[in-house]
mmCIF file of C-alpha atoms in Angstrom:
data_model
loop_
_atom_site.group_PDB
_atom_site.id
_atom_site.type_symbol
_atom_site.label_atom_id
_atom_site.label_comp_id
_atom_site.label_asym_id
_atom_site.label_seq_id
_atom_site.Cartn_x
_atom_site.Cartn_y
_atom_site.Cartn_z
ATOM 1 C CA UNK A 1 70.963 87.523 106.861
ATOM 2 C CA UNK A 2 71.209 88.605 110.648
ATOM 3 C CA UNK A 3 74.142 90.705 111.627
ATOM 4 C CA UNK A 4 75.333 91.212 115.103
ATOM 5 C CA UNK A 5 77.339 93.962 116.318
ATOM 6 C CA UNK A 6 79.545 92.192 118.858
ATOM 7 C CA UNK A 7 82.181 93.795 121.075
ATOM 8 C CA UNK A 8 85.599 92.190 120.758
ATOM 9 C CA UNK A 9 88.510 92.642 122.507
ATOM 10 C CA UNK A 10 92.635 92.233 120.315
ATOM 11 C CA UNK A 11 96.037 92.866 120.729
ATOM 12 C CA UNK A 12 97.344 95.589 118.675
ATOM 13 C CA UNK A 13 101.309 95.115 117.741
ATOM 14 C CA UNK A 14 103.261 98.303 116.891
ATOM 15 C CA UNK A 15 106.727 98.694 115.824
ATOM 16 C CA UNK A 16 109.025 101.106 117.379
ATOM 17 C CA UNK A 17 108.923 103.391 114.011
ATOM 18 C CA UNK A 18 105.217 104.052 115.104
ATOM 19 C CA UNK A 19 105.976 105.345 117.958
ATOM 20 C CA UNK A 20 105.917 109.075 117.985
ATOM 21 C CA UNK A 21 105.839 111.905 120.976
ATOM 22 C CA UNK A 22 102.925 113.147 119.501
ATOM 23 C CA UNK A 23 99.930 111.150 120.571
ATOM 24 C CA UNK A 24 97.356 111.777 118.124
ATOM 25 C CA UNK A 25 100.032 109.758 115.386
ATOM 26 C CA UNK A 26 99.748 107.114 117.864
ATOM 27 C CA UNK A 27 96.028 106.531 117.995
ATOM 28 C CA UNK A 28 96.075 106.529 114.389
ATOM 29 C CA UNK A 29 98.413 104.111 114.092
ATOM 30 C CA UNK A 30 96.692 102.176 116.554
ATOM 31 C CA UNK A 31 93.401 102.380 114.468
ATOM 32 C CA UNK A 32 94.892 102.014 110.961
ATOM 33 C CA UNK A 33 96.759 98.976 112.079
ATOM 34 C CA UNK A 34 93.533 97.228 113.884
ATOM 35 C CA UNK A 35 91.666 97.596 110.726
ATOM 36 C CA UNK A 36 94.316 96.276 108.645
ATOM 37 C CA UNK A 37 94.627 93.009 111.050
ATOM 38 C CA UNK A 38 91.042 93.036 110.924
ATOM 39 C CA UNK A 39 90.109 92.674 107.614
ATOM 40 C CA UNK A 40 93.519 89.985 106.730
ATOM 41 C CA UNK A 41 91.487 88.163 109.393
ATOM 42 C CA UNK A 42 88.501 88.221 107.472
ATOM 43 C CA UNK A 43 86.361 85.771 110.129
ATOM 44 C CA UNK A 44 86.750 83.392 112.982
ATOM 45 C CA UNK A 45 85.194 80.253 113.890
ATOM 46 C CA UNK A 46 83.726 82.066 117.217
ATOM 47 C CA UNK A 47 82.607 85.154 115.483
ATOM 48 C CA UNK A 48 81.989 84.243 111.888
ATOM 49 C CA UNK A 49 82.695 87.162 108.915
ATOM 50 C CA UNK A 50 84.040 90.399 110.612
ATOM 51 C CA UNK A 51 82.356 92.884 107.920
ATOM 52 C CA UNK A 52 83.415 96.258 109.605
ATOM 53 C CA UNK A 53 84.194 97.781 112.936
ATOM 54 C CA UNK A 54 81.650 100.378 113.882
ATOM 55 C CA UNK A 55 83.173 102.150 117.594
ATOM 56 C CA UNK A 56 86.741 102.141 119.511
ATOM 57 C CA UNK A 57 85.456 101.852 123.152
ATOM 58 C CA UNK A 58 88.959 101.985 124.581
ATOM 59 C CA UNK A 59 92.638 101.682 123.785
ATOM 60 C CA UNK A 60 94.890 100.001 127.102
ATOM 61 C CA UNK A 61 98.016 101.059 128.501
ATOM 62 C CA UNK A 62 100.618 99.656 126.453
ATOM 63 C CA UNK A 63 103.374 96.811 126.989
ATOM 64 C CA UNK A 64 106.853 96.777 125.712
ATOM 65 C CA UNK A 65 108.238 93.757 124.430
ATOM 66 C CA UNK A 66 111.713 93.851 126.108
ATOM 67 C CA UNK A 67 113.184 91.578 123.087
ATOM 68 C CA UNK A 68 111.652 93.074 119.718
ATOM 69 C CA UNK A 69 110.783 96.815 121.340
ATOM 70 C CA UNK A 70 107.065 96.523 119.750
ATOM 71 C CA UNK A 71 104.342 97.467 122.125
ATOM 72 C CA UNK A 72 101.274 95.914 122.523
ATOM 73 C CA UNK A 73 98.098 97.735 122.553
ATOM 74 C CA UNK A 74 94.895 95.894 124.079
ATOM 75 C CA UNK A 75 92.398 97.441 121.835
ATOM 76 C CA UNK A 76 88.041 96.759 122.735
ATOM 77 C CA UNK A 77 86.506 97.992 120.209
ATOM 78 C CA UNK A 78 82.394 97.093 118.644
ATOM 79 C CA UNK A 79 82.181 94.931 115.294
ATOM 80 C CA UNK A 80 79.809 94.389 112.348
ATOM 81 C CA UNK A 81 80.338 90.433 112.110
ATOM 82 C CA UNK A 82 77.679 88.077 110.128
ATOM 83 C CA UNK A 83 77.736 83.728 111.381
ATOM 84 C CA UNK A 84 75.942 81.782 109.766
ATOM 85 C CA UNK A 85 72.899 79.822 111.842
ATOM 86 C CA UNK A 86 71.764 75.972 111.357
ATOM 87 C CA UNK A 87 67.826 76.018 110.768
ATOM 88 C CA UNK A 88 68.185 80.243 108.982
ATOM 89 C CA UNK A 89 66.822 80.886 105.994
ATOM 90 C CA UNK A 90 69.088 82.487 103.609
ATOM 91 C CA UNK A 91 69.140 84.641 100.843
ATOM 92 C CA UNK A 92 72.090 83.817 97.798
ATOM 93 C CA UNK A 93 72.487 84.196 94.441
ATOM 94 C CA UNK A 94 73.105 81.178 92.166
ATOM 95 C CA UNK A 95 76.817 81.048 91.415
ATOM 96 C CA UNK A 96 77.548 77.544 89.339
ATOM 97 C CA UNK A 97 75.209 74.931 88.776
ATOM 98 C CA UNK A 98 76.236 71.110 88.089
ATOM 99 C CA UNK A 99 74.198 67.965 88.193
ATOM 100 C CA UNK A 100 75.110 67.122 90.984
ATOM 101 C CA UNK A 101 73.489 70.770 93.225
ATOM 102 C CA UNK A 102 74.286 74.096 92.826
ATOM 103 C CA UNK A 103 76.681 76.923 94.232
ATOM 104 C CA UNK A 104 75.487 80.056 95.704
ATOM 105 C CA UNK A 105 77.073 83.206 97.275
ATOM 106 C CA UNK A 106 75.094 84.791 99.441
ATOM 107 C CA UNK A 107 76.593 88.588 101.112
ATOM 108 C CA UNK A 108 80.386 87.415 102.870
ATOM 109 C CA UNK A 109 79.927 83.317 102.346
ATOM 110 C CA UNK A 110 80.987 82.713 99.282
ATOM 111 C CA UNK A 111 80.643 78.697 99.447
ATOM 112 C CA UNK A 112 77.500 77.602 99.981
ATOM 113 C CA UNK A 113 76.431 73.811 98.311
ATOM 114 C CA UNK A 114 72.504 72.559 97.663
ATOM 115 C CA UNK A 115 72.195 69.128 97.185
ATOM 116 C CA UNK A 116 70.151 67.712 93.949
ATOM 117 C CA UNK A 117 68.565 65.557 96.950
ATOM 118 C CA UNK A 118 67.605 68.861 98.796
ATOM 119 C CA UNK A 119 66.103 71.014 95.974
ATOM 120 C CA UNK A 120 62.828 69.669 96.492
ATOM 121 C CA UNK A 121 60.639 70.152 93.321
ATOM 122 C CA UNK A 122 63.778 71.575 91.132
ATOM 123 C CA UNK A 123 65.533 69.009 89.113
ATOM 124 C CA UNK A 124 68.849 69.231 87.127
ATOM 125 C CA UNK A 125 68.603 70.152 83.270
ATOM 126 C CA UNK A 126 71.633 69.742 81.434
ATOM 127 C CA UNK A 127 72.523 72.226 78.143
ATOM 128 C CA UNK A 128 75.393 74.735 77.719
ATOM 129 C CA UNK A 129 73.491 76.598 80.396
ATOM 130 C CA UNK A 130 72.412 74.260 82.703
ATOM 131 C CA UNK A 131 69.240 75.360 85.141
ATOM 132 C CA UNK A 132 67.424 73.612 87.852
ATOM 133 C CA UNK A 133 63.793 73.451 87.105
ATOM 134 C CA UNK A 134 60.220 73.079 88.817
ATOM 135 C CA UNK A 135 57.623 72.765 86.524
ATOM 136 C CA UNK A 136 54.753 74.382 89.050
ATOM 137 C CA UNK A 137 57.855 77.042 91.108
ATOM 138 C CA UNK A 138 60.304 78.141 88.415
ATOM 139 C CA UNK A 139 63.961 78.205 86.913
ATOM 140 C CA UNK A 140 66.860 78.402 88.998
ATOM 141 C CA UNK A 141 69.619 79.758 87.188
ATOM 142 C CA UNK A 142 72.795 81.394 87.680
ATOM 143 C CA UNK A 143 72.573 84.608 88.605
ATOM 144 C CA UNK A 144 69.055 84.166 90.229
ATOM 145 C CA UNK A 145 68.210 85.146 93.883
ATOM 146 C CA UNK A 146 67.329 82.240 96.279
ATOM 147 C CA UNK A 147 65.769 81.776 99.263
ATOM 148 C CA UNK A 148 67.476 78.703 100.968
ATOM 149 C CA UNK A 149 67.387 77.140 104.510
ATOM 150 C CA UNK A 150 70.625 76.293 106.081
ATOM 151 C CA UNK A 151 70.906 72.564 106.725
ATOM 152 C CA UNK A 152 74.392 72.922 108.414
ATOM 153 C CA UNK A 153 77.954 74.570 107.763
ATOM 154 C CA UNK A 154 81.985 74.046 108.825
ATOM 155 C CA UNK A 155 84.290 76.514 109.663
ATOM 156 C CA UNK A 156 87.356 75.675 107.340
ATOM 157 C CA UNK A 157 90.194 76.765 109.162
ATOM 158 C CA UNK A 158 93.068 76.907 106.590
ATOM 159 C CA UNK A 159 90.897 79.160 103.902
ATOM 160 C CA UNK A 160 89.399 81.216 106.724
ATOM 161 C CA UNK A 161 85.487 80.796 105.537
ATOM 162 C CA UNK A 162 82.254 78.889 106.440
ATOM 163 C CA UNK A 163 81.211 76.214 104.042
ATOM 164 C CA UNK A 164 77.222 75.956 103.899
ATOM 165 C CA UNK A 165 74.889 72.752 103.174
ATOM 166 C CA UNK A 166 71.379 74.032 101.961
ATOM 167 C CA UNK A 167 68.214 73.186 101.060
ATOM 168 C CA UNK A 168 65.056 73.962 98.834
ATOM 169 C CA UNK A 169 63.007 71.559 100.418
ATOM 170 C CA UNK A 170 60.541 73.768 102.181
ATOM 171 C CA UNK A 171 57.783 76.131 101.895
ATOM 172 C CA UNK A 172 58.214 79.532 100.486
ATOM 173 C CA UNK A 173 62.264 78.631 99.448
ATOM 174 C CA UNK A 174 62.869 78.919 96.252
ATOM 175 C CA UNK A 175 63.569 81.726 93.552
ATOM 176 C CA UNK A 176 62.732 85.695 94.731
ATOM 177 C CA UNK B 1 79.276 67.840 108.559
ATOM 178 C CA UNK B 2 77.095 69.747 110.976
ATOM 179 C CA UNK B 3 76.943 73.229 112.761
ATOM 180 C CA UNK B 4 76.629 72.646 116.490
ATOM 181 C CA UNK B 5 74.780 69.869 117.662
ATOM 182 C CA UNK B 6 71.775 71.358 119.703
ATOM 183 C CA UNK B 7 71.391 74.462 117.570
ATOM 184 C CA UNK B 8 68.289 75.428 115.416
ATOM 185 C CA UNK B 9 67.585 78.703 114.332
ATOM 186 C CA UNK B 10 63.899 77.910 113.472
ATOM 187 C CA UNK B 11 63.910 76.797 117.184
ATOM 188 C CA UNK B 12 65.224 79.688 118.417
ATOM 189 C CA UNK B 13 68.114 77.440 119.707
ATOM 190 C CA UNK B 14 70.718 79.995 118.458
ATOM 191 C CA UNK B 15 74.365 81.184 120.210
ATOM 192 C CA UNK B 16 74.460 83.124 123.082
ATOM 193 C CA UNK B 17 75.963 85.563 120.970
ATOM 194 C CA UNK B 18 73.322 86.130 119.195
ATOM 195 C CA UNK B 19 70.836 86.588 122.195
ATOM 196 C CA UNK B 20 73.515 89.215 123.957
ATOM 197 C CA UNK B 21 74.820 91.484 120.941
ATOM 198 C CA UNK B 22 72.303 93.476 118.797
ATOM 199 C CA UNK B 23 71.460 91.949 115.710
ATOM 200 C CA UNK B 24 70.658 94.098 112.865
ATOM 201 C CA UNK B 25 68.703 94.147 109.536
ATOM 202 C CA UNK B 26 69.883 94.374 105.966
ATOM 203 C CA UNK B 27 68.415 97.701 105.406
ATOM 204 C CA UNK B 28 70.210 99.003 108.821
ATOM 205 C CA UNK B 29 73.633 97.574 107.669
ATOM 206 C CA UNK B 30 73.053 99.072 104.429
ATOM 207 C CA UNK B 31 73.353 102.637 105.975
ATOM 208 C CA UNK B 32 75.733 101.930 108.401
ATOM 209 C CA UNK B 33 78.451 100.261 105.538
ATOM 210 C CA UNK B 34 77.652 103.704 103.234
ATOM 211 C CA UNK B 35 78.219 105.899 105.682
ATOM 212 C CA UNK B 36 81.381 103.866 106.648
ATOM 213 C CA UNK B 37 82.115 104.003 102.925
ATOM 214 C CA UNK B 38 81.503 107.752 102.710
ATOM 215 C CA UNK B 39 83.620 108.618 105.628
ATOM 216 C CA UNK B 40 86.581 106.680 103.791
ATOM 217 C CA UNK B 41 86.353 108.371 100.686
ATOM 218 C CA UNK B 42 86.612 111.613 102.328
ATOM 219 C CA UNK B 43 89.895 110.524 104.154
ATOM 220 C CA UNK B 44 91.577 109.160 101.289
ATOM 221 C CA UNK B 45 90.699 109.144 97.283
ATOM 222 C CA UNK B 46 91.353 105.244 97.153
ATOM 223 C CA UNK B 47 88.119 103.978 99.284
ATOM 224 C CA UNK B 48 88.086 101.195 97.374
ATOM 225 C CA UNK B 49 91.070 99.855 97.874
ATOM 226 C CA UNK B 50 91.033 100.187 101.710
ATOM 227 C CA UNK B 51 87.911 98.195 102.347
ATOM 228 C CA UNK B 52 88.058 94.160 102.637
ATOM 229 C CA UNK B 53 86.513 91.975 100.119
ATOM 230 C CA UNK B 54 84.507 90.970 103.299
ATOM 231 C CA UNK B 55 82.787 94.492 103.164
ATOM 232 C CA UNK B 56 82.861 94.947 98.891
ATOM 233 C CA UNK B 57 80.604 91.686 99.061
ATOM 234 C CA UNK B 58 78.184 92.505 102.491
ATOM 235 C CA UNK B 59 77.832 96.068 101.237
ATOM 236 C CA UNK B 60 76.506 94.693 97.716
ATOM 237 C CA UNK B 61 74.439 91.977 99.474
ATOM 238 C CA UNK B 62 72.802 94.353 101.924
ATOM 239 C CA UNK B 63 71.737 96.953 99.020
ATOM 240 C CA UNK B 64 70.694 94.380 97.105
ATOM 241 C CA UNK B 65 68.317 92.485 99.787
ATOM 242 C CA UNK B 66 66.718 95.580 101.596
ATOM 243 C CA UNK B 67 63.441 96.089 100.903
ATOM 244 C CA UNK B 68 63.480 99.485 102.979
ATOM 245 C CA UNK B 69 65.936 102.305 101.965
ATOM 246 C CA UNK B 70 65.406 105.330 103.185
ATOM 247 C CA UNK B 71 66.714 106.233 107.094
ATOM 248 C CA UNK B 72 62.834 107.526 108.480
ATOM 249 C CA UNK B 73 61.647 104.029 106.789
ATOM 250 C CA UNK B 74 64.387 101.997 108.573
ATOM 251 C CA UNK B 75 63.821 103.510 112.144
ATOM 252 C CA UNK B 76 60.084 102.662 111.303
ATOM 253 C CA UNK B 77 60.297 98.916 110.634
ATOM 254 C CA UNK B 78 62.405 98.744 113.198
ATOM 255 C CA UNK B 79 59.859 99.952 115.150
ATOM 256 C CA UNK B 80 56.555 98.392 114.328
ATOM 257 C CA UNK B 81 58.604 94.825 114.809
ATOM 258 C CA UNK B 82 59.848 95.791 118.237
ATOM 259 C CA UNK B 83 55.971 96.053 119.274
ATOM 260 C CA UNK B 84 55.758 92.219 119.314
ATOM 261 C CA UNK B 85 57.584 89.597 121.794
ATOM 262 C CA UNK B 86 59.907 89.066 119.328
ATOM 263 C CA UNK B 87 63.967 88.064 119.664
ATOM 264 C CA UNK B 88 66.441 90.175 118.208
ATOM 265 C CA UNK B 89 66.729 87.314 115.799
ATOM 266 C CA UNK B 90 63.594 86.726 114.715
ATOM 267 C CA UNK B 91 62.736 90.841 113.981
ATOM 268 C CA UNK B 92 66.208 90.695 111.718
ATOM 269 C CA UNK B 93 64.785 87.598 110.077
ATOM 270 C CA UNK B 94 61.416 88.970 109.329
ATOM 271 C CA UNK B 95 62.412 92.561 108.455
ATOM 272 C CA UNK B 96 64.861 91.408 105.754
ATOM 273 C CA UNK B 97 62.847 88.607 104.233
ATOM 274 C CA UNK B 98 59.513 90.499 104.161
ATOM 275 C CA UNK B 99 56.681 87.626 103.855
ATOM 276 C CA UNK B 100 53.656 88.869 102.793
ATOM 277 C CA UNK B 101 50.897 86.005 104.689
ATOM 278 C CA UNK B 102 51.365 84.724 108.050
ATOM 279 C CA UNK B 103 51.675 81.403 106.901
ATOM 280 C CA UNK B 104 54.888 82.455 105.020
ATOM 281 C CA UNK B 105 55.850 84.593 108.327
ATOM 282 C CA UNK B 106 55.602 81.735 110.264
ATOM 283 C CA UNK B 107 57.547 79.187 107.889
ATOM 284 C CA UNK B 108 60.294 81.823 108.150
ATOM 285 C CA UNK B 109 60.069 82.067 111.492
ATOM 286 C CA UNK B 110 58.886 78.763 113.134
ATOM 287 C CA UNK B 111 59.964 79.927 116.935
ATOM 288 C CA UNK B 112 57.647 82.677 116.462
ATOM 289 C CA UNK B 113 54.852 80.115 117.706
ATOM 290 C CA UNK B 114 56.673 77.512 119.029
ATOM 291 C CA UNK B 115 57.634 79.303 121.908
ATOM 292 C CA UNK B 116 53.744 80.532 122.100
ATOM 293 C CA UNK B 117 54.386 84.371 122.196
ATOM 294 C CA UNK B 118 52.325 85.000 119.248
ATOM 295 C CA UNK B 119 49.454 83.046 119.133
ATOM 296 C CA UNK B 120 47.344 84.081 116.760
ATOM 297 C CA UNK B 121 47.295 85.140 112.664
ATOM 298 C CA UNK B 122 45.616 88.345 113.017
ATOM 299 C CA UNK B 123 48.393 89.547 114.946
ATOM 300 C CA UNK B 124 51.155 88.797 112.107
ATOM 301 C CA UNK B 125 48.500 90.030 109.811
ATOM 302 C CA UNK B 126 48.878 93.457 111.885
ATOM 303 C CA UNK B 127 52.364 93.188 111.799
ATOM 304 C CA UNK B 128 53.091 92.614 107.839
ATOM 305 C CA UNK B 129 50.365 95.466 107.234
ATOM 306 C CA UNK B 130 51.955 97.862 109.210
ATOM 307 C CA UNK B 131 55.164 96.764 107.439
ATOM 308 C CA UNK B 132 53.556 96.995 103.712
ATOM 309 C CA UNK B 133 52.218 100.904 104.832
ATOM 310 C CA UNK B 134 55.841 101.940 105.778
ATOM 311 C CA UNK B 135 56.682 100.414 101.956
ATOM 312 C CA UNK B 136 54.257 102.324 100.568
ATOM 313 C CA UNK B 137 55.334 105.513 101.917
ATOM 314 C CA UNK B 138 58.517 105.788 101.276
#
């Protein structure tokens, strides 16, 4: 998958019990908290998965709130952060299959769906281990790495993830 | 369900995003997330509770799908793809997926032709040979 390292701009929110004379603490503080509002994030519609943050390129001045006494820091700082791209080809690994497609993960994106009318050549075989099977490309089974094109994908707001439609119908997709 | 209407990676009809900010490789994520994990372990003995599931699951995937490891090797793929008129996108795309004909290059990468900046085989040919030597050496 492509990564981008993107530079983002947010509002760091510290408590009055973080605030210290010395200002080394405070930079710390600054950082440790970022990161830790950063990764409860864990992705945006705009910017897709934020994986990690790479550079601090500058801490602002900051503001008092007169009513709570927390100050806000306007942190820009550089982040890892993977999207996902209609038209990409993908790389997962078969997570649950079921007649009706199968489930992959592939790196962050943990919900990605393929169709039974998109995998091309592979068709359903039912068992206490069900595969998906080509006679001329292969088995795909769980646990197997795919290569997959991205048909399209949502941005589901209340879970904070992408979902992902896929497909096998294609040259050179298929099992790695 | 749909992504954005007009948008088409095998186009090349991608974010803005992705045409500003630098857009890097498995194998080049895969250092920078060790290092990142490195440095953490060093600050505290409980890395892995202080990285996201986010990063647990990108660092796995990135280890798992680079076909280059070693720094020297990285740099190098890097580049040999940056020779060719190619978008940030589409060098990411090809140095993680590796094909190994043009015709597979180009089914990877449609836009590669499309947008008629490279015309002809031979020159992927180059390209994926130069890429197979810097395998080989590693």
């Amino acid at each position: 998958m492509v990564f981008l390292e993107a530079e983002m701009s947010s509002n760091v929110l510290l408590s009055p019990e973080h605030l210290t004379p010395q200002g080394l603490l405070l930079r710390k503080s600054i950082i440790t908290r970022l990161f830790e509002d950063i990764a409860n994030k864990k992705a945006s519609k705009e910017h897709g998965y934020f994986i990690a943050i790479t550079s601090l390129n500058s801490i602002g001045e900051g503001r008092v709130r007169t009513l709570t006494g927390d100050v806000l820091f306007p942190v820009n700082f550089m982040c890892l952060t993977q999207k996902p791209t209609k038209g990409e080809v993908l790389t997962g690994i078969v997570d649950k299959i079921l007649k009706h497609g199968l489930f992959l993960k592939s790196g962050p994106i943990d919900n990605i769906f393929i169709s039974e009318k998109l995998t091309g050549e592979y068709k359903y075989v039912p068992g206490e281990n069900p595969v998906f099977l080509s006679e001329k490309q292969g088995k795909l089974a769980k646990g197997v790495s795919v290569r997959f094109k991205v048909v399209g994908f949502r941005w589901m707001e209340a879970e904070r993830h992408f979902q992902l439609l896929g497909s096998l119908a294609g040259d050179f997709l298929g099992p790695i | 369900m749909s992504g954005e209407e007009e948008e088409n990676a095998a186009e090349l009809k991608i974010g803005d995003e992705f045409l500003k900010a630098k857009c890097l490789m498995n194998c080049e994520v895969a250092l920078i997330l060790d290092h990142k994990y490195e440095q953490l372990q060093q600050m505290s003995d409980d890395a892995a509770n202080q990285v996201s599931q986010v990063f647990e699951k990108s660092l796995q995937y990135v280890k798992r799908f680079s076909r280059y490891k070693n720094p020297d090797s990285v740099r190098q793929v890097r580049e040999v793809l940056s020779r060719y008129q190619l978008a940030e996108f589409e060098l990411c795309v090809l140095g993680n997926l590796c094909p190994e004909t043009p015709d597979e290059a180009i089914a990877m990468v449609p836009s590669m032709k499309t947008k008629g900046r490279i015309d002809d085989d031979e020159q992927i040919e180059k390209m994926l040979q130069d890429l197979s030597l810097i395998k080989k050496f590693e």
